[in-house]
Short mmCIF file of C-alpha atoms and ligand atoms in Angstrom, two decimals:
data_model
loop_
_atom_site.label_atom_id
_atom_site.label_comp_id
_atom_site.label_asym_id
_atom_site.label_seq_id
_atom_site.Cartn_x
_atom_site.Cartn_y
_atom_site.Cartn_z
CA UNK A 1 0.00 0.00 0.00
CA UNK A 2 3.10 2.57 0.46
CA UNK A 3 3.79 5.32 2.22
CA UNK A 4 0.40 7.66 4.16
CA UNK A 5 0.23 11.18 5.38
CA UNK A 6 -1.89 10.91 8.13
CA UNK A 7 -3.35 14.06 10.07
CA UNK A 8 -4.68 14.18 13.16
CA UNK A 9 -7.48 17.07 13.83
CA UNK A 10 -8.07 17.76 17.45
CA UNK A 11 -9.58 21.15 18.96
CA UNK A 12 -6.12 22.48 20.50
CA UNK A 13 -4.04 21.27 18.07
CA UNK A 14 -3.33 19.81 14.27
CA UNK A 15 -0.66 16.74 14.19
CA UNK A 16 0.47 15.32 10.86
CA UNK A 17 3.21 12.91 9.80
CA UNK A 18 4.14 10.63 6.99
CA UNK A 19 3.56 6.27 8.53
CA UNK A 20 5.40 3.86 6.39
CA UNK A 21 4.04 0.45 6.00
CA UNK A 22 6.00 -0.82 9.20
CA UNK A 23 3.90 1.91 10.99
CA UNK A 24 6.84 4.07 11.84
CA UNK A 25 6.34 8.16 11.82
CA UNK A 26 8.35 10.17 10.08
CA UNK A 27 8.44 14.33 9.60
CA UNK A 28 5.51 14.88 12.49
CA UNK A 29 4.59 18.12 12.94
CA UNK A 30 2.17 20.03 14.73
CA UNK A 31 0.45 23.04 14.31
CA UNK A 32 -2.25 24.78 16.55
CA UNK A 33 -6.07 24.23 15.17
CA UNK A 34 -7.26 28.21 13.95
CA UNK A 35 -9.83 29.23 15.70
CA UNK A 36 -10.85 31.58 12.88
CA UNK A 37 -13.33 29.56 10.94
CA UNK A 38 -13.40 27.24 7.43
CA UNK A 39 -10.98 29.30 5.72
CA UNK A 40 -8.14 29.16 8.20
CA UNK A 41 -8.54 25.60 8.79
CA UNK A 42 -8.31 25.10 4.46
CA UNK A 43 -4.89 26.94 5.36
CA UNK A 44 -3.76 24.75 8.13
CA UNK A 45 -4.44 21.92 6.56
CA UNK A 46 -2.53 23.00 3.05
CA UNK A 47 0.53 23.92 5.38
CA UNK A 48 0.16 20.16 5.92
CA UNK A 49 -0.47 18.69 3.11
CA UNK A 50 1.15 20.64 0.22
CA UNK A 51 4.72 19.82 1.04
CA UNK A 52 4.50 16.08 1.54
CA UNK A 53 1.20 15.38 -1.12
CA UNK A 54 4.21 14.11 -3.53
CA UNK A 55 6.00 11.83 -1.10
CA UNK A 56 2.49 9.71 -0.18
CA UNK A 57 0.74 7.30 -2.13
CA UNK A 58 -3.12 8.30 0.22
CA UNK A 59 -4.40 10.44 3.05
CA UNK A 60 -5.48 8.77 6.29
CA UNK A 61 -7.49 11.95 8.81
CA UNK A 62 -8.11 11.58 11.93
CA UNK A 63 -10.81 14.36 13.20
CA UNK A 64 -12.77 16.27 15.91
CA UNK A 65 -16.36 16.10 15.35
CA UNK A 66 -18.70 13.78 13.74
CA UNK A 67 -17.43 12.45 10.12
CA UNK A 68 -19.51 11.23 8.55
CA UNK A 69 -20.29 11.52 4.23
CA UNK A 70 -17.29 13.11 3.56
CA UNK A 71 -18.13 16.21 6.20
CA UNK A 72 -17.02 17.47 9.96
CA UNK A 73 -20.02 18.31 11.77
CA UNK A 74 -19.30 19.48 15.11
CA UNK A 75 -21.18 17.93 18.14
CA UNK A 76 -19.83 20.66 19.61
CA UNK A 77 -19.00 23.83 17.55
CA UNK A 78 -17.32 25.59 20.71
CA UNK A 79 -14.60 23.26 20.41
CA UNK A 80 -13.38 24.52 17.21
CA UNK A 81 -14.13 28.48 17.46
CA UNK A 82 -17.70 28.22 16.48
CA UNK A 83 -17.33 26.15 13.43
CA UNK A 84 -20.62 23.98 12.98
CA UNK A 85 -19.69 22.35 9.58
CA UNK A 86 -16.49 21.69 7.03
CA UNK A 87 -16.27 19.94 4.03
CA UNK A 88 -12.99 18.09 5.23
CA UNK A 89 -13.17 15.63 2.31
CA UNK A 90 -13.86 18.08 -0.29
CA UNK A 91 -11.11 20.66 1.40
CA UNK A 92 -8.68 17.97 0.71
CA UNK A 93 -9.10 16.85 -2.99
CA UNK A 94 -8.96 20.20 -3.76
CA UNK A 95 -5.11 19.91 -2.85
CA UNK A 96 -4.70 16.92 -4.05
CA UNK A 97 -6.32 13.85 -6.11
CA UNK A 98 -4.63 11.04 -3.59
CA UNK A 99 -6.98 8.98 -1.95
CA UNK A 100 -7.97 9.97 1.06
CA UNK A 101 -9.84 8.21 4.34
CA UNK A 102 -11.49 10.15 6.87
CA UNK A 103 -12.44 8.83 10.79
CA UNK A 104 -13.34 10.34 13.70
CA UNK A 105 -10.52 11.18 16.37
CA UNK A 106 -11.57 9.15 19.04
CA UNK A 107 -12.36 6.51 17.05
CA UNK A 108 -9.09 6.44 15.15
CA UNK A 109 -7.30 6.33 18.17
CA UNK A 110 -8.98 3.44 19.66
CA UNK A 111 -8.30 1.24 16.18
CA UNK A 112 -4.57 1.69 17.20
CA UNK A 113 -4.47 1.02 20.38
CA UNK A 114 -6.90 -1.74 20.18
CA UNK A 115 -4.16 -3.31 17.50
CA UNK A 116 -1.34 -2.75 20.33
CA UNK A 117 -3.54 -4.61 22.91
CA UNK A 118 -4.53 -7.34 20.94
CA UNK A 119 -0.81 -8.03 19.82
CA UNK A 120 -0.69 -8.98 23.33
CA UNK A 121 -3.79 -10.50 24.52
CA UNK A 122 -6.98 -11.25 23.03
CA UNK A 123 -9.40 -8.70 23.84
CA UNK A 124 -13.01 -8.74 22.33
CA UNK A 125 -14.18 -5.52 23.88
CA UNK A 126 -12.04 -2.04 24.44
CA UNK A 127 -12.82 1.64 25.12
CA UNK A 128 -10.64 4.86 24.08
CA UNK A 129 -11.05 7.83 25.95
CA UNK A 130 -9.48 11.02 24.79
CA UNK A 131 -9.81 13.79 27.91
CA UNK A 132 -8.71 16.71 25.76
CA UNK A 133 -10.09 19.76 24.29
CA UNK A 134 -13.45 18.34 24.52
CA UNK A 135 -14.04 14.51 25.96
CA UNK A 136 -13.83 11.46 22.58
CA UNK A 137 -14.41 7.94 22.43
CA UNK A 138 -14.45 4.85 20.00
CA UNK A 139 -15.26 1.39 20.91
CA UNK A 140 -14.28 -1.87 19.98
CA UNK A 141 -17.18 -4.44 20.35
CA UNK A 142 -16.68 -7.82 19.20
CA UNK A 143 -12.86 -7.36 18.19
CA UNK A 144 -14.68 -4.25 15.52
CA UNK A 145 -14.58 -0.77 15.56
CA UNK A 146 -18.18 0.80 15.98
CA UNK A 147 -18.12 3.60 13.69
CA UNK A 148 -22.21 4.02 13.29
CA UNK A 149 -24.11 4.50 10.28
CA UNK A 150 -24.13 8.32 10.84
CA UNK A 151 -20.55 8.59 12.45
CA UNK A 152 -21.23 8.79 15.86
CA UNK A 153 -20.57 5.84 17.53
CA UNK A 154 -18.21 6.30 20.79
CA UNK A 155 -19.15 9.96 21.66
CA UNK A 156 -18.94 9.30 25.38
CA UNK A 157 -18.27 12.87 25.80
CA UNK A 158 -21.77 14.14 25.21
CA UNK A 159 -23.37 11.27 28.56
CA UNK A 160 -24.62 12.85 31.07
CA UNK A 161 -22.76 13.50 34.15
CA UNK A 162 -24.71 15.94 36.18
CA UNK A 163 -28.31 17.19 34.96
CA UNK A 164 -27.52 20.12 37.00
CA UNK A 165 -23.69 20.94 35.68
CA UNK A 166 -22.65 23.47 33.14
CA UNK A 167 -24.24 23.95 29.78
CA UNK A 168 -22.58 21.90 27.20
CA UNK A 169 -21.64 23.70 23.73
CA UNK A 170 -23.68 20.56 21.61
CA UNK A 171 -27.00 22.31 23.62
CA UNK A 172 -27.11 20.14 26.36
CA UNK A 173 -26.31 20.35 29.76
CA UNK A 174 -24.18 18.20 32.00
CA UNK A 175 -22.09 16.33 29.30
CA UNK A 176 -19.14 14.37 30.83
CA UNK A 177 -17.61 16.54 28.39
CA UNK A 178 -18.68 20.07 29.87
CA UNK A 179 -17.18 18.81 33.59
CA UNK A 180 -14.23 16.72 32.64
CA UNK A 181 -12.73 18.37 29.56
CA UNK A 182 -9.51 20.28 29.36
CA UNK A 183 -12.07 22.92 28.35
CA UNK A 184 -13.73 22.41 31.55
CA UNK A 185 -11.15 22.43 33.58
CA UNK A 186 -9.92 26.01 32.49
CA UNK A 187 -13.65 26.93 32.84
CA UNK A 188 -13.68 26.00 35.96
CA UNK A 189 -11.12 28.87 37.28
CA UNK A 190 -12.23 31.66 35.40
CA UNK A 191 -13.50 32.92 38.47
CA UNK A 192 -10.33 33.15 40.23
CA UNK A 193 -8.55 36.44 40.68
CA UNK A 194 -6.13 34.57 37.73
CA UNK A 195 -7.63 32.05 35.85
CA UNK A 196 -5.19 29.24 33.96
CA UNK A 197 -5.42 26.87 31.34
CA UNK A 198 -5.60 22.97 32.33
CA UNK A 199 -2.03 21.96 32.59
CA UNK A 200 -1.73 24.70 35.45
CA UNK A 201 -4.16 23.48 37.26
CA UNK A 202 -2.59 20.21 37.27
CA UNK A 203 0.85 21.55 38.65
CA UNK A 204 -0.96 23.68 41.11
CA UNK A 205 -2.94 20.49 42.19
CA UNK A 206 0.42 18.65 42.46
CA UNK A 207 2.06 21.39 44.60
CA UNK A 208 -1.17 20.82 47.10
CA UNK A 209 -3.83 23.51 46.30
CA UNK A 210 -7.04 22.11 47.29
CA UNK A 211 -8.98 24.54 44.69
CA UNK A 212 -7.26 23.40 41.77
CA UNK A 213 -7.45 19.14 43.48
CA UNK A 214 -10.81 19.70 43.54
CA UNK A 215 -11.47 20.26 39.51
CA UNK A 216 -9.46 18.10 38.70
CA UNK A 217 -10.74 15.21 40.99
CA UNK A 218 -14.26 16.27 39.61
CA UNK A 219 -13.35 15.70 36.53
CA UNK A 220 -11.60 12.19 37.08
CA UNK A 221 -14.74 10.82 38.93
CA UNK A 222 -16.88 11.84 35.84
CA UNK A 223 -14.61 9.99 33.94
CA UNK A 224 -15.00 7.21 36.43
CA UNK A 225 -18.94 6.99 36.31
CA UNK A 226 -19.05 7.14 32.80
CA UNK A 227 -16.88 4.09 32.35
CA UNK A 228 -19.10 2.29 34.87
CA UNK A 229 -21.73 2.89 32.69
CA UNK A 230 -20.12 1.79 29.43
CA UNK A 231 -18.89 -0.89 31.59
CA UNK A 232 -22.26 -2.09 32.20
CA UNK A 233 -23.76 -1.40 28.47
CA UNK A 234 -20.32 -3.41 26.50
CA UNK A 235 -18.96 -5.53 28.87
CA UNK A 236 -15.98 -3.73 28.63
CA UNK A 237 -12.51 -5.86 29.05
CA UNK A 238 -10.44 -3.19 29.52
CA UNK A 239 -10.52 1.22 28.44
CA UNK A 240 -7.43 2.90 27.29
CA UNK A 241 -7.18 6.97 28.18
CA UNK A 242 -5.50 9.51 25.75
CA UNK A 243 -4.87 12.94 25.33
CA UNK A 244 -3.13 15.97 27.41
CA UNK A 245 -5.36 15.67 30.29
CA UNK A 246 -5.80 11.75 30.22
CA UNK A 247 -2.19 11.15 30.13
CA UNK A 248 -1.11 14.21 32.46
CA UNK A 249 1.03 13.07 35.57
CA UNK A 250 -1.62 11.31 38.36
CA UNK A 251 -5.01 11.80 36.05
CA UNK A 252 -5.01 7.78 35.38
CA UNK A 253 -4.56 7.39 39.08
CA UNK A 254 -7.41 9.77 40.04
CA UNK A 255 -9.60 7.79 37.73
CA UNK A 256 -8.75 4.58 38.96
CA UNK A 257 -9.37 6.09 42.95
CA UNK A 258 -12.69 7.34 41.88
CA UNK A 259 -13.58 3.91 40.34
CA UNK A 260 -12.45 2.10 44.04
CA UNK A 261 -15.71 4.37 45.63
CA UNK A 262 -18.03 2.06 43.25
CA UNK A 263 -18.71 -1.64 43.32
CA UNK A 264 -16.52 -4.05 42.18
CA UNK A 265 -18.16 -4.85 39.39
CA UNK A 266 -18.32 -1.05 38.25
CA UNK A 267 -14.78 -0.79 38.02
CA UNK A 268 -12.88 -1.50 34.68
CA UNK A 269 -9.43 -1.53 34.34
CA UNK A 270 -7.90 1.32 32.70
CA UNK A 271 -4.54 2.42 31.55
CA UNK A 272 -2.78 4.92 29.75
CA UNK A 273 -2.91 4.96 25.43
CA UNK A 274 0.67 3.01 24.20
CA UNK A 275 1.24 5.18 21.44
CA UNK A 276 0.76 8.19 23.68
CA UNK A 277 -0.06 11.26 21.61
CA UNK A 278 0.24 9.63 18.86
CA UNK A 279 -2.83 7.30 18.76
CA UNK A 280 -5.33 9.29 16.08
CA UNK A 281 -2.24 9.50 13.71
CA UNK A 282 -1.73 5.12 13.71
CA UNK A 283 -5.49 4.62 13.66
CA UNK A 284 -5.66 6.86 10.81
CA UNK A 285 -3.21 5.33 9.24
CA UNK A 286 -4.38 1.53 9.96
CA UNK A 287 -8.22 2.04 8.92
CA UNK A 288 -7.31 3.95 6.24
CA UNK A 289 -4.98 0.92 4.74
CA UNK A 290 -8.02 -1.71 5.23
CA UNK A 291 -10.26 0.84 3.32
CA UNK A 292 -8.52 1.19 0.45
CA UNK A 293 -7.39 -2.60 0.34
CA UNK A 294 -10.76 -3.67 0.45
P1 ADP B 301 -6.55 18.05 21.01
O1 ADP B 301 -7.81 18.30 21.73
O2 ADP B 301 -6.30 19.02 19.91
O3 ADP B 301 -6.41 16.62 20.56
P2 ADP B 301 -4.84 17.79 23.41
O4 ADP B 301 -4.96 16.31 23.56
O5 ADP B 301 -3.46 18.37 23.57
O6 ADP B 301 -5.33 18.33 22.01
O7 ADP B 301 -5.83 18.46 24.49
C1 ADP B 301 -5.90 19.84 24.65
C2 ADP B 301 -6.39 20.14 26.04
O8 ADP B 301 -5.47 19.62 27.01
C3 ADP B 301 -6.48 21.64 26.32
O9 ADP B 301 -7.66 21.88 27.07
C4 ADP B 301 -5.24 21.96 27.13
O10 ADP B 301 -5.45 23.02 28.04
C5 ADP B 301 -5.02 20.65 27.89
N1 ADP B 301 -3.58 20.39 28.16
C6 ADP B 301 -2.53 20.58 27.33
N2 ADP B 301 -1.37 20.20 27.91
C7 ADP B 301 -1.70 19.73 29.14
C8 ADP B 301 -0.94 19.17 30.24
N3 ADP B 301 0.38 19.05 30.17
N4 ADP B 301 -1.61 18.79 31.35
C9 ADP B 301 -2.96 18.92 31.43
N5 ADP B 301 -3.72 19.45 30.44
C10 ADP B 301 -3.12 19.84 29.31
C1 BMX B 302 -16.07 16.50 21.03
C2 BMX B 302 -16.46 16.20 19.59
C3 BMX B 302 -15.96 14.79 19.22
C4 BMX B 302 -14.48 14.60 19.51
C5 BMX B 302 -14.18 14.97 20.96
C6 BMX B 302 -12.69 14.94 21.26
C7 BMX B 302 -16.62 18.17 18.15
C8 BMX B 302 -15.90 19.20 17.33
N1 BMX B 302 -15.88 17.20 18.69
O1 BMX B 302 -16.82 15.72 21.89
O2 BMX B 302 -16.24 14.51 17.88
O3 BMX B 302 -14.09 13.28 19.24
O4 BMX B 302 -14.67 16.30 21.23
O5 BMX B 302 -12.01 15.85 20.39
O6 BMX B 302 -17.83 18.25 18.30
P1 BMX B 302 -10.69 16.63 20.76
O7 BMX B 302 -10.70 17.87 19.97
O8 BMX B 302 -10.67 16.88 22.21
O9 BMX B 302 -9.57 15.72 20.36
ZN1 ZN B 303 -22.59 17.66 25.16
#
């Protein structure tokens, strides 16, 4: 199959790199996501793509938001400046005539690191969770990826966790997503005298400050009840946790305290994503290879 360019979409920030066939990255690069509407994304994306569009033989994109038909619909437009909609298929032949394979982040993610699991153990059903700019998923039921016939399978961001908690940007309130997000979590100090962004909080949490333990404990037990939930609707074997919040230092062990308040049978085990940040790139990658070879 060759050589892919495989980009990975996320609220906060644009990844892209070239994956040979042994799966290796090479040239990855990262850019932040414009918050500036269709047009500036088209840009990002060409600072991407133009220089490498010779080197590849497809496109594998991994993205924020629902894909589904060729599109980006956003479950939650807040997460990328406001934009609702994006012809992300489209965008891309109009740079070049490659083929090219679109996914959803979360769900990208999970195909890799359901691949770096089952290399060691067999594994029928898996979770991803991405705690990032806004809260992702994909599942693996029956040793499959659930994409859904509309593109949003996995969106265990937009469960509830508290009827009564902040408004969500998809229009709902209380989303896991609106209390456990990196999003959130900056939210969450805007009322102090100087609010921060998430990774702060975590290093004022580590350095003892009970303000800043508190929303980021909050946010570990709503991850924590939702996977008792999924738990109980998949029979879940085992959930993986990605991006900068889920893999920031002592989040995966706040999860895994929060899970010890429920029932034994609630709890799931849960560890951090193998290929790191670099999950949404590989899945990409992988899905789009059995795509086009089939
Ligand atoms: P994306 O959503 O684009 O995939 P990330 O996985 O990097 O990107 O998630 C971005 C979110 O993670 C932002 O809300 C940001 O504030 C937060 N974040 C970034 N770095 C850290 C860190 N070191 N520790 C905790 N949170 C972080
Ligand atoms: C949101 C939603 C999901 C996405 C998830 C994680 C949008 C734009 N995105 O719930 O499709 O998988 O965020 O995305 O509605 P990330 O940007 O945090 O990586
Ligand atoms: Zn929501």
């Amino acid at each position: 199959m060759g050589k892919v360019l495989a980009l990975d979409i996320g609220g906060t920030k644009i990844a892209a790199a070239v994956v040979t066939e042994s799966g290796m990255l090479i040239g990855r690069q990262q850019v932040a996501t414009p918050r500036g509407g269709a047009g500036q994304l088209a840009l990002a994306l060409e600072s991407l793509i133009l220089p490498y569009r010779h080197l590849v033989d497809y496109i594998a994109v991994a993205s924020t938001g629902i894909i589904s038909g060729g599109r980006l619909t956003a479950l939650n437009p807040a997460n990328l400046g406001g934009l609702a909609d994006f012809p992300l298929q489209d965008c891309i032949q109009s740079m070049t005539d490659l083929p090219c394979v679109l996914l959803n982040d979360g769900q990208a993610a999970a195909w890799a690191e359901y691949q770096a699991l089952s290399d060691q153990r067999d594994v029928n059903n898996m979770m991803f969770v991405t705690v990032s700019t806004g809260v992702g998923g994909g599942i693996i039921l029956n040793k499959k990826l659930l994409v859904g016939n509309h593109g949003l399978a996995g969106h265990i961001g937009h469960t509830l966790a508290d009827p009564h908690g902040p408004l969500c940007g998809c229009g709902r309130r209380g989303c896991v997503e609106s209390v456990a997000s990196g999003t959130a979590i900056g939210t969450e100090t805007l009322g102090w005298k100087q609010p921060v962004a998430a990774a702060k909080v975590f290093e004022m949490a580590q350095l003892g400050h009970a303000q800043a333990e508190n929303i980021i404990s909050r946010s570990a037990t709503a991850i924590a009840l939702m996977l008792a939930d999924m738990k109980m609707a998949l029979d879940l074997e085992v959930v993986i946790l990605g991006g900068s919040v889920g893999l920031a230092v002592g989040y995966l062990e706040r999860v895994i305290g929060a899970q010890k308040m429920l029932p034994e049978i609630y709890r799931v085990p849960v560890q951090e994503a193998s290929h790191r940040q670099d999950s949404g790139l590989l899945g990409a990658a992988l899905w789009a290879k059995e795509t086009l070879r089939s």
